[in-house]
Amino acid sequence: MKTALTFIIVFGVIVIIHEFGHFFFAKRAGILVREFAIGMGPKIYGHQGKDGTTYTLRLLPIGGYVRMAGMGEDETELAPGMPISLVQNDEGKITKINTSKKVQLPNGIPMELVEFDLEDQLTISGYVNGDESHLETYQVLHDATIIEQDGTEVRIAPRDVQFQSAKLWERMLTNFAGPMNNFILAIILFIVFTFIQGGTAVLDTNGIGRVVENGAAAQAGLKENDKILQVDGEKINSWEELTTIITKNPEKKLNFEIQRGQETFEKTVVPEAEKEGDQTVGKLGIYAPMDDSFSAIITGGFTMTLDNSLAIFKALGSLIVHPDINKLGGPVAMFQMSSQAAEQGVTTVILLMAVLSINLGIFNLLPIPALDGGKLVLNIIEGVRGKPLSQEKEGILTLIGFGLLMVLMVLVTWNDIQRFFF
């Protein structure tokens, strides 16, 4: 239960923050966000806000999504011959269109739909009360709503509030905002992580921070604030130099030259042997000094975000040069990592969430149709050409990209299942 809850929180937060980026900048650009959903699958609860967006809670607590008017994933199923009902205002204009069998409108006008234009002309036509001898046409209000077949009520999407009606730079910012929010979330989480751990490690020093009780350093008499001047005659100026020597010498006697205050003396230290993967490495049981200043904590959050981003780009490069599905992980791998993080405590969960947030941000910026990066590429092509690709071509590219992603997701998930359960 703890693992499942951790997985839901970690995955849910990073996806919802991602989608909120799209939502916020779409609103700023005048694009109608028809639905902001928390979770996936069947709707549990829905409420339409005054801003025109319907906020829904859905059954499966994994992530969420936004439906922007005019985007490929925004479809309302209306078809000739469909039985619907209409609600009029006092002026005779349509304020609500009901396509759902789950919802009954007491004052609704029953109609068999013949044709409609809810983008430009804002009209809807059909046979009222089964009278096929007369075709009735009604004017639809700009802010009218439509009740979809699952009972979700959303605004219709006239042309002027659709995604393509916004300026190019506004659409580019809306597409980029999701990954951008993931990077911002990672920075905030890394700042919190840095604060919890007491600051950032100072690595350009030979000073000792906390000493682990009963560790090799403690047994040799080393103390916090000591400075390690030399190890076996080799000068030590940084933690990288110290770590390199210690790691290579498990269970070997090393001669340390130590400075404590104004006193300088020598100590024999034997690093403990510890397994790391297939290797045995030396450990002293000491930590680097910590800088707990406000500026260090803030800077640490940015630095950790940058370091992790570079590591992910390096891993992507390795994946391209040497393709291997074992280098990828899907929801099953995320669940496994959530399990390990839950066992290690809140700090590890925060660290995991930050790393996964960066992963999601970078992954979505890949120039693949159906991802935010692919949409940005189409925006750039539009800027160069002076006009967008046709909706048919863009739809085909998006469909191809989506298909490839689904195939990859199935392969990765199946590979994860085999790795972790067989």
CSV table of C-alpha atoms in Angstrom, one decimal:
chain,number,residue,atom,x,y,z
A,1,MET,CA,0.0,0.0,0.0
A,2,LYS,CA,2.8,2.4,0.9
A,3,THR,CA,4.5,1.6,-2.5
A,4,ALA,CA,1.3,2.1,-4.4
A,5,LEU,CA,0.6,5.4,-2.6
A,6,THR,CA,4.2,6.6,-3.3
A,7,PHE,CA,3.9,5.7,-7.0
A,8,ILE,CA,0.6,7.6,-7.3
A,9,ILE,CA,1.9,10.7,-5.6
A,10,VAL,CA,5.2,10.8,-7.5
A,11,PHE,CA,3.8,10.0,-10.9
A,12,GLY,CA,0.6,12.1,-10.3
A,13,VAL,CA,2.4,15.2,-9.2
A,14,ILE,CA,4.9,15.4,-12.0
A,15,VAL,CA,2.3,14.8,-14.7
A,16,ILE,CA,-0.2,17.2,-13.2
A,17,ILE,CA,2.4,19.9,-12.9
A,18,HIS,CA,3.4,19.2,-16.5
A,19,GLU,CA,-0.2,19.6,-17.7
A,20,PHE,CA,-0.7,22.7,-15.6
A,21,GLY,CA,2.0,24.4,-17.6
A,22,HIS,CA,0.1,23.8,-20.8
A,23,PHE,CA,-3.1,24.9,-19.1
A,24,PHE,CA,-1.8,28.1,-17.7
A,25,PHE,CA,-0.2,29.4,-20.9
A,26,ALA,CA,-3.1,28.3,-23.0
A,27,LYS,CA,-5.4,30.4,-20.8
A,28,ARG,CA,-3.0,33.3,-21.2
A,29,ALA,CA,-3.1,32.9,-25.0
A,30,GLY,CA,-6.9,32.9,-25.1
A,31,ILE,CA,-7.1,29.2,-26.0
A,32,LEU,CA,-10.1,27.4,-24.5
A,33,VAL,CA,-9.1,24.6,-22.2
A,34,ARG,CA,-12.2,22.4,-22.4
A,35,GLU,CA,-11.2,20.0,-19.7
A,36,PHE,CA,-8.5,19.7,-17.1
A,37,ALA,CA,-8.5,16.1,-15.8
A,38,ILE,CA,-6.8,14.7,-12.7
A,39,GLY,CA,-6.4,11.0,-13.3
A,40,MET,CA,-7.4,8.9,-16.3
A,41,GLY,CA,-10.3,6.6,-17.3
A,42,PRO,CA,-13.9,7.0,-16.3
A,43,LYS,CA,-15.1,10.2,-14.8
A,44,ILE,CA,-15.9,10.3,-11.1
A,45,TYR,CA,-16.7,13.9,-10.6
A,46,GLY,CA,-16.8,17.0,-12.8
A,47,HIS,CA,-17.4,20.7,-12.3
A,48,GLN,CA,-17.4,23.5,-14.9
A,49,GLY,CA,-15.7,26.6,-13.8
A,50,LYS,CA,-16.6,30.2,-14.7
A,51,ASP,CA,-13.5,30.2,-16.9
A,52,GLY,CA,-15.1,27.7,-19.3
A,53,THR,CA,-12.9,24.8,-18.3
A,54,THR,CA,-14.5,21.6,-16.9
A,55,TYR,CA,-12.4,20.2,-14.1
A,56,THR,CA,-12.8,16.4,-13.7
A,57,LEU,CA,-11.6,13.7,-11.3
A,58,ARG,CA,-11.1,10.4,-13.0
A,59,LEU,CA,-11.0,6.8,-11.7
A,60,LEU,CA,-7.3,5.8,-12.4
A,61,PRO,CA,-5.1,8.0,-10.1
A,62,ILE,CA,-2.2,8.2,-12.6
A,63,GLY,CA,-1.5,11.6,-14.0
A,64,GLY,CA,-3.9,13.7,-15.9
A,65,TYR,CA,-4.4,15.7,-19.1
A,66,VAL,CA,-5.7,19.0,-20.6
A,67,ARG,CA,-8.0,19.2,-23.6
A,68,MET,CA,-7.3,22.3,-25.6
A,69,ALA,CA,-9.9,23.4,-28.2
A,70,GLY,CA,-8.8,22.5,-31.7
A,71,MET,CA,-5.9,20.2,-30.7
A,72,GLY,CA,-5.9,16.7,-32.3
A,73,GLU,CA,-6.8,15.0,-29.0
A,74,ASP,CA,-9.8,17.2,-28.5
A,75,GLU,CA,-12.7,15.5,-30.2
A,76,THR,CA,-16.4,15.6,-29.5
A,77,GLU,CA,-18.4,12.8,-31.1
A,78,LEU,CA,-21.2,14.3,-33.1
A,79,ALA,CA,-22.5,12.5,-36.2
A,80,PRO,CA,-25.5,12.8,-38.5
A,81,GLY,CA,-28.4,10.5,-37.3
A,82,MET,CA,-27.4,10.8,-33.7
A,83,PRO,CA,-30.3,11.4,-31.2
A,84,ILE,CA,-29.6,14.5,-29.1
A,85,SER,CA,-31.5,17.1,-27.1
A,86,LEU,CA,-31.1,20.8,-27.0
A,87,VAL,CA,-31.7,23.5,-24.4
A,88,GLN,CA,-32.7,27.0,-25.5
A,89,ASN,CA,-32.5,30.4,-23.8
A,90,ASP,CA,-35.2,33.0,-23.9
A,91,GLU,CA,-33.9,34.3,-27.2
A,92,GLY,CA,-34.2,30.8,-28.8
A,93,LYS,CA,-30.5,30.2,-29.0
A,94,ILE,CA,-29.0,26.9,-28.0
A,95,THR,CA,-27.2,26.9,-24.7
A,96,LYS,CA,-26.7,23.2,-24.2
A,97,ILE,CA,-26.4,20.1,-26.5
A,98,ASN,CA,-26.9,16.7,-24.8
A,99,THR,CA,-25.5,13.6,-26.5
A,100,SER,CA,-25.5,11.4,-23.4
A,101,LYS,CA,-28.0,8.7,-22.5
A,102,LYS,CA,-26.8,9.1,-18.9
A,103,VAL,CA,-28.2,12.7,-18.6
A,104,GLN,CA,-31.8,13.7,-19.0
A,105,LEU,CA,-32.7,17.3,-19.6
A,106,PRO,CA,-36.3,18.0,-18.5
A,107,ASN,CA,-36.7,21.0,-20.9
A,108,GLY,CA,-34.6,19.5,-23.7
A,109,ILE,CA,-35.8,19.5,-27.3
A,110,PRO,CA,-35.4,16.0,-28.8
A,111,MET,CA,-33.7,16.1,-32.2
A,112,GLU,CA,-32.2,13.7,-34.7
A,113,LEU,CA,-29.0,15.4,-35.8
A,114,VAL,CA,-28.5,16.1,-39.5
A,115,GLU,CA,-25.7,18.7,-39.7
A,116,PHE,CA,-23.8,21.1,-37.5
A,117,ASP,CA,-21.2,23.8,-37.6
A,118,LEU,CA,-19.9,24.6,-34.1
A,119,GLU,CA,-16.7,26.3,-35.2
A,120,ASP,CA,-17.7,29.1,-37.6
A,121,GLN,CA,-21.4,29.5,-38.3
A,122,LEU,CA,-22.4,28.1,-34.8
A,123,THR,CA,-25.5,26.4,-36.1
A,124,ILE,CA,-27.1,23.0,-35.5
A,125,SER,CA,-29.8,21.4,-37.7
A,126,GLY,CA,-32.0,18.3,-37.4
A,127,TYR,CA,-35.4,16.8,-37.2
A,128,VAL,CA,-37.3,17.7,-34.1
A,129,ASN,CA,-39.6,15.1,-32.4
A,130,GLY,CA,-39.1,12.7,-35.3
A,131,ASP,CA,-40.6,15.1,-37.9
A,132,GLU,CA,-38.5,14.4,-41.0
A,133,SER,CA,-40.7,16.6,-43.1
A,134,HIS,CA,-39.1,19.8,-41.7
A,135,LEU,CA,-35.5,20.5,-41.0
A,136,GLU,CA,-35.0,22.8,-38.0
A,137,THR,CA,-31.9,25.0,-37.7
A,138,TYR,CA,-30.9,26.7,-34.5
A,139,GLN,CA,-28.3,29.3,-33.7
A,140,VAL,CA,-25.8,28.1,-31.0
A,141,LEU,CA,-24.3,30.5,-28.4
A,142,HIS,CA,-20.6,31.0,-28.5
A,143,ASP,CA,-20.2,29.8,-24.9
A,144,ALA,CA,-22.7,26.9,-25.2
A,145,THR,CA,-21.9,23.6,-23.7
A,146,ILE,CA,-22.1,20.0,-24.9
A,147,ILE,CA,-22.7,17.0,-22.7
A,148,GLU,CA,-20.6,14.2,-24.1
A,149,GLN,CA,-21.6,10.5,-24.1
A,150,ASP,CA,-19.8,9.8,-20.7
A,151,GLY,CA,-21.8,12.6,-19.1
A,152,THR,CA,-18.9,15.2,-19.1
A,153,GLU,CA,-20.1,18.7,-19.9
A,154,VAL,CA,-17.6,20.9,-21.7
A,155,ARG,CA,-17.8,24.1,-23.8
A,156,ILE,CA,-18.0,24.0,-27.5
A,157,ALA,CA,-14.9,25.1,-29.4
A,158,PRO,CA,-15.6,28.0,-31.8
A,159,ARG,CA,-12.7,28.9,-34.2
A,160,ASP,CA,-11.6,32.0,-32.3
A,161,VAL,CA,-10.7,30.1,-29.1
A,162,GLN,CA,-9.0,27.2,-30.8
A,163,PHE,CA,-5.3,26.4,-30.5
A,164,GLN,CA,-4.5,27.5,-34.0
A,165,SER,CA,-6.1,30.9,-33.6
A,166,ALA,CA,-3.4,31.9,-31.1
A,167,LYS,CA,-0.2,33.6,-32.2
A,168,LEU,CA,2.7,31.4,-33.2
A,169,TRP,CA,4.9,32.4,-30.2
A,170,GLU,CA,1.9,31.9,-27.8
A,171,ARG,CA,1.4,28.3,-29.2
A,172,MET,CA,5.2,27.6,-28.9
A,173,LEU,CA,5.2,28.8,-25.3
A,174,THR,CA,2.1,26.7,-24.6
A,175,ASN,CA,3.8,23.6,-26.0
A,176,PHE,CA,7.0,24.3,-24.1
A,177,ALA,CA,5.3,25.1,-20.8
A,178,GLY,CA,4.7,21.5,-19.8
A,179,PRO,CA,8.4,20.5,-19.9
A,180,MET,CA,9.3,23.9,-18.5
A,181,ASN,CA,7.1,23.2,-15.4
A,182,ASN,CA,8.9,19.9,-15.0
A,183,PHE,CA,12.2,21.6,-14.8
A,184,ILE,CA,10.9,24.2,-12.4
A,185,LEU,CA,9.4,21.4,-10.2
A,186,ALA,CA,12.8,19.6,-10.2
A,187,ILE,CA,14.6,22.8,-9.1
A,188,ILE,CA,12.1,23.3,-6.2
A,189,LEU,CA,12.4,19.6,-5.1
A,190,PHE,CA,16.2,19.7,-5.3
A,191,ILE,CA,16.2,22.9,-3.2
A,192,VAL,CA,13.9,21.1,-0.6
A,193,PHE,CA,16.2,18.1,-0.7
A,194,THR,CA,19.3,20.3,-0.2
A,195,PHE,CA,17.6,22.0,2.7
A,196,ILE,CA,16.7,18.7,4.4
A,197,GLN,CA,20.2,17.3,4.0
A,198,GLY,CA,21.6,20.4,5.7
A,199,GLY,CA,23.0,22.3,2.7
A,200,THR,CA,25.3,21.5,-0.2
A,201,ALA,CA,28.5,19.5,0.1
A,202,VAL,CA,31.7,21.5,-0.2
A,203,LEU,CA,33.9,19.4,-2.5
A,204,ASP,CA,36.8,21.8,-3.2
A,205,THR,CA,38.3,21.2,0.2
A,206,ASN,CA,40.4,18.6,2.1
A,207,GLY,CA,38.4,19.2,5.3
A,208,ILE,CA,36.2,16.5,6.9
A,209,GLY,CA,32.5,17.0,7.7
A,210,ARG,CA,30.5,14.5,9.7
A,211,VAL,CA,32.3,11.3,10.8
A,212,VAL,CA,30.3,8.1,10.8
A,213,GLU,CA,30.3,6.4,14.2
A,214,ASN,CA,32.4,3.1,14.2
A,215,GLY,CA,33.5,3.8,10.6
A,216,ALA,CA,37.1,3.4,9.4
A,217,ALA,CA,37.9,7.1,10.0
A,218,ALA,CA,36.3,7.1,13.5
A,219,GLN,CA,38.2,4.0,14.5
A,220,ALA,CA,41.5,5.7,13.4
A,221,GLY,CA,40.7,8.7,15.5
A,222,LEU,CA,39.7,11.2,12.7
A,223,LYS,CA,37.3,14.0,13.8
A,224,GLU,CA,35.0,16.5,12.2
A,225,ASN,CA,36.9,19.6,10.9
A,226,ASP,CA,40.2,17.7,10.5
A,227,LYS,CA,42.0,18.4,7.3
A,228,ILE,CA,43.6,15.5,5.3
A,229,LEU,CA,46.8,17.0,3.9
A,230,GLN,CA,48.3,13.8,2.4
A,231,VAL,CA,47.6,10.1,1.8
A,232,ASP,CA,50.6,7.9,1.3
A,233,GLY,CA,52.6,11.0,0.4
A,234,GLU,CA,50.1,12.2,-2.2
A,235,LYS,CA,48.8,15.8,-1.6
A,236,ILE,CA,45.0,16.1,-1.1
A,237,ASN,CA,43.3,19.3,-2.2
A,238,SER,CA,39.7,18.2,-2.9
A,239,TRP,CA,37.2,15.4,-2.2
A,240,GLU,CA,37.6,14.1,-5.7
A,241,GLU,CA,41.3,13.4,-5.1
A,242,LEU,CA,40.6,11.8,-1.7
A,243,THR,CA,37.7,9.7,-3.0
A,244,THR,CA,39.8,8.4,-5.9
A,245,ILE,CA,42.5,7.1,-3.6
A,246,ILE,CA,40.2,5.6,-0.9
A,247,THR,CA,38.0,3.9,-3.5
A,248,LYS,CA,41.0,2.0,-5.0
A,249,ASN,CA,42.3,0.8,-1.7
A,250,PRO,CA,39.8,-1.3,0.3
A,251,GLU,CA,41.2,-2.9,3.4
A,252,LYS,CA,44.7,-1.5,2.7
A,253,LYS,CA,46.8,0.4,5.3
A,254,LEU,CA,47.1,4.1,4.3
A,255,ASN,CA,49.2,6.7,5.9
A,256,PHE,CA,47.3,9.9,6.5
A,257,GLU,CA,48.8,13.3,7.3
A,258,ILE,CA,46.2,15.2,9.3
A,259,GLN,CA,45.9,18.8,10.4
A,260,ARG,CA,43.8,19.5,13.5
A,261,GLY,CA,43.8,23.2,14.4
A,262,GLN,CA,47.5,24.2,14.5
A,263,GLU,CA,48.7,20.6,15.1
A,264,THR,CA,49.9,18.2,12.3
A,265,PHE,CA,50.2,14.5,12.8
A,266,GLU,CA,50.0,11.1,11.0
A,267,LYS,CA,47.5,8.3,11.3
A,268,THR,CA,47.2,4.9,9.8
A,269,VAL,CA,43.7,4.3,8.3
A,270,VAL,CA,42.3,1.1,6.8
A,271,PRO,CA,39.3,1.8,4.5
A,272,GLU,CA,36.5,-0.7,4.9
A,273,ALA,CA,35.6,-2.9,1.9
A,274,GLU,CA,32.1,-2.4,0.5
A,275,LYS,CA,30.4,-3.9,-2.5
A,276,GLU,CA,29.1,-1.5,-5.3
A,277,GLY,CA,27.7,-3.6,-8.1
A,278,ASP,CA,30.4,-5.9,-9.3
A,279,GLN,CA,33.2,-4.0,-7.6
A,280,THR,CA,34.6,-3.8,-4.1
A,281,VAL,CA,35.6,-0.3,-3.1
A,282,GLY,CA,37.1,1.4,-0.1
A,283,LYS,CA,35.0,3.5,2.3
A,284,LEU,CA,36.2,5.8,5.2
A,285,GLY,CA,32.9,6.7,6.7
A,286,ILE,CA,33.2,10.4,6.4
A,287,TYR,CA,31.2,13.1,4.7
A,288,ALA,CA,32.2,16.3,3.0
A,289,PRO,CA,31.6,19.6,5.0
A,290,MET,CA,28.2,21.2,4.3
A,291,ASP,CA,27.5,24.8,3.4
A,292,ASP,CA,24.1,25.5,4.9
A,293,SER,CA,23.8,29.1,3.8
A,294,PHE,CA,20.6,30.2,2.0
A,295,SER,CA,22.5,31.0,-1.2
A,296,ALA,CA,24.2,27.6,-1.2
A,297,ILE,CA,20.8,25.8,-0.8
A,298,ILE,CA,19.3,27.7,-3.7
A,299,THR,CA,22.3,27.3,-5.9
A,300,GLY,CA,22.4,23.6,-4.9
A,301,GLY,CA,18.9,23.1,-6.3
A,302,PHE,CA,19.9,24.6,-9.7
A,303,THR,CA,23.2,22.8,-9.8
A,304,MET,CA,21.6,19.4,-9.1
A,305,THR,CA,19.0,20.0,-11.8
A,306,LEU,CA,21.7,20.9,-14.3
A,307,ASP,CA,23.9,17.9,-13.3
A,308,ASN,CA,21.0,15.4,-13.6
A,309,SER,CA,19.9,16.9,-16.9
A,310,LEU,CA,23.3,16.5,-18.3
A,311,ALA,CA,23.4,12.9,-17.1
A,312,ILE,CA,20.1,12.2,-18.8
A,313,PHE,CA,21.4,13.7,-22.1
A,314,LYS,CA,24.5,11.6,-21.8
A,315,ALA,CA,22.4,8.5,-21.3
A,316,LEU,CA,20.2,9.4,-24.3
A,317,GLY,CA,23.4,9.8,-26.4
A,318,SER,CA,24.6,6.4,-25.2
A,319,LEU,CA,21.1,4.9,-26.1
A,320,ILE,CA,21.3,6.3,-29.6
A,321,VAL,CA,24.9,5.1,-30.2
A,322,HIS,CA,24.3,1.7,-28.5
A,323,PRO,CA,20.5,0.9,-28.6
A,324,ASP,CA,19.4,-1.3,-25.7
A,325,ILE,CA,15.9,-1.6,-24.4
A,326,ASN,CA,17.3,-2.5,-21.0
A,327,LYS,CA,18.4,1.1,-20.7
A,328,LEU,CA,14.8,2.2,-20.7
A,329,GLY,CA,12.2,1.9,-18.0
A,330,GLY,CA,8.4,2.3,-18.0
A,331,PRO,CA,5.6,2.4,-15.4
A,332,VAL,CA,6.7,-1.0,-13.9
A,333,ALA,CA,10.3,0.3,-13.4
A,334,MET,CA,8.8,3.5,-11.9
A,335,PHE,CA,6.7,1.4,-9.5
A,336,GLN,CA,9.9,-0.5,-8.5
A,337,MET,CA,11.8,2.7,-7.9
A,338,SER,CA,8.9,4.0,-5.9
A,339,SER,CA,9.0,0.9,-3.7
A,340,GLN,CA,12.7,1.4,-3.0
A,341,ALA,CA,12.2,5.1,-2.3
A,342,ALA,CA,9.3,4.5,0.0
A,343,GLU,CA,11.4,2.1,2.1
A,344,GLN,CA,14.2,4.8,2.4
A,345,GLY,CA,12.0,7.6,3.5
A,346,VAL,CA,10.6,11.0,2.4
A,347,THR,CA,14.0,12.5,1.4
A,348,THR,CA,14.5,9.7,-1.1
A,349,VAL,CA,11.0,10.1,-2.5
A,350,ILE,CA,11.6,13.8,-3.0
A,351,LEU,CA,14.9,13.0,-4.8
A,352,LEU,CA,13.1,10.4,-7.0
A,353,MET,CA,10.4,12.8,-7.9
A,354,ALA,CA,12.9,15.5,-8.9
A,355,VAL,CA,14.8,13.1,-11.1
A,356,LEU,CA,11.7,11.7,-12.8
A,357,SER,CA,10.4,15.2,-13.3
A,358,ILE,CA,13.5,16.1,-15.3
A,359,ASN,CA,13.2,12.8,-17.2
A,360,LEU,CA,9.6,13.6,-18.2
A,361,GLY,CA,10.6,17.1,-19.2
A,362,ILE,CA,13.4,16.0,-21.4
A,363,PHE,CA,11.5,13.1,-22.9
A,364,ASN,CA,8.7,15.4,-23.9
A,365,LEU,CA,11.1,17.7,-25.7
A,366,LEU,CA,12.3,14.9,-28.0
A,367,PRO,CA,11.4,15.9,-31.6
A,368,ILE,CA,8.9,13.1,-32.0
A,369,PRO,CA,5.3,13.8,-33.3
A,370,ALA,CA,2.7,13.5,-30.5
A,371,LEU,CA,5.3,14.8,-28.0
A,372,ASP,CA,5.7,18.5,-27.0
A,373,GLY,CA,9.1,18.5,-28.8
A,374,GLY,CA,7.4,17.3,-32.0
A,375,LYS,CA,4.8,20.0,-31.8
A,376,LEU,CA,7.5,22.6,-31.3
A,377,VAL,CA,9.2,21.3,-34.5
A,378,LEU,CA,6.0,21.8,-36.3
A,379,ASN,CA,5.8,25.3,-34.9
A,380,ILE,CA,9.3,26.1,-36.2
A,381,ILE,CA,8.4,24.7,-39.6
A,382,GLU,CA,5.3,26.9,-39.6
A,383,GLY,CA,7.5,29.9,-38.8
A,384,VAL,CA,9.9,29.2,-41.6
A,385,ARG,CA,7.2,28.4,-44.2
A,386,GLY,CA,5.0,31.3,-43.1
A,387,LYS,CA,2.0,28.9,-42.8
A,388,PRO,CA,1.2,25.7,-40.9
A,389,LEU,CA,1.1,22.2,-42.3
A,390,SER,CA,-2.4,21.1,-43.3
A,391,GLN,CA,-4.4,19.5,-40.5
A,392,GLU,CA,-4.4,16.2,-42.5
A,393,LYS,CA,-0.5,16.0,-42.7
A,394,GLU,CA,-0.1,17.1,-39.1
A,395,GLY,CA,-2.7,14.5,-38.1
A,396,ILE,CA,-0.9,11.7,-40.0
A,397,LEU,CA,2.5,12.7,-38.4
A,398,THR,CA,0.9,12.8,-34.9
A,399,LEU,CA,-0.7,9.4,-35.5
A,400,ILE,CA,2.6,7.9,-36.6
A,401,GLY,CA,4.4,9.3,-33.6
A,402,PHE,CA,1.7,8.1,-31.2
A,403,GLY,CA,1.8,4.6,-32.7
A,404,LEU,CA,5.6,4.4,-32.3
A,405,LEU,CA,5.4,5.6,-28.7
A,406,MET,CA,2.7,3.0,-28.0
A,407,VAL,CA,4.8,0.2,-29.5
A,408,LEU,CA,7.8,1.4,-27.5
A,409,MET,CA,5.8,1.6,-24.3
A,410,VAL,CA,4.5,-2.0,-24.7
A,411,LEU,CA,8.0,-3.3,-25.4
A,412,VAL,CA,9.5,-1.4,-22.4
A,413,THR,CA,6.7,-2.5,-20.1
A,414,TRP,CA,7.0,-6.1,-21.1
A,415,ASN,CA,10.8,-5.9,-20.7
A,416,ASP,CA,10.3,-4.4,-17.2
A,417,ILE,CA,7.9,-7.2,-16.2
A,418,GLN,CA,10.4,-9.8,-17.3
A,419,ARG,CA,13.3,-8.1,-15.5
A,420,PHE,CA,11.5,-7.5,-12.2
A,421,PHE,CA,9.2,-10.5,-11.9
A,422,PHE,CA,10.8,-13.4,-13.8
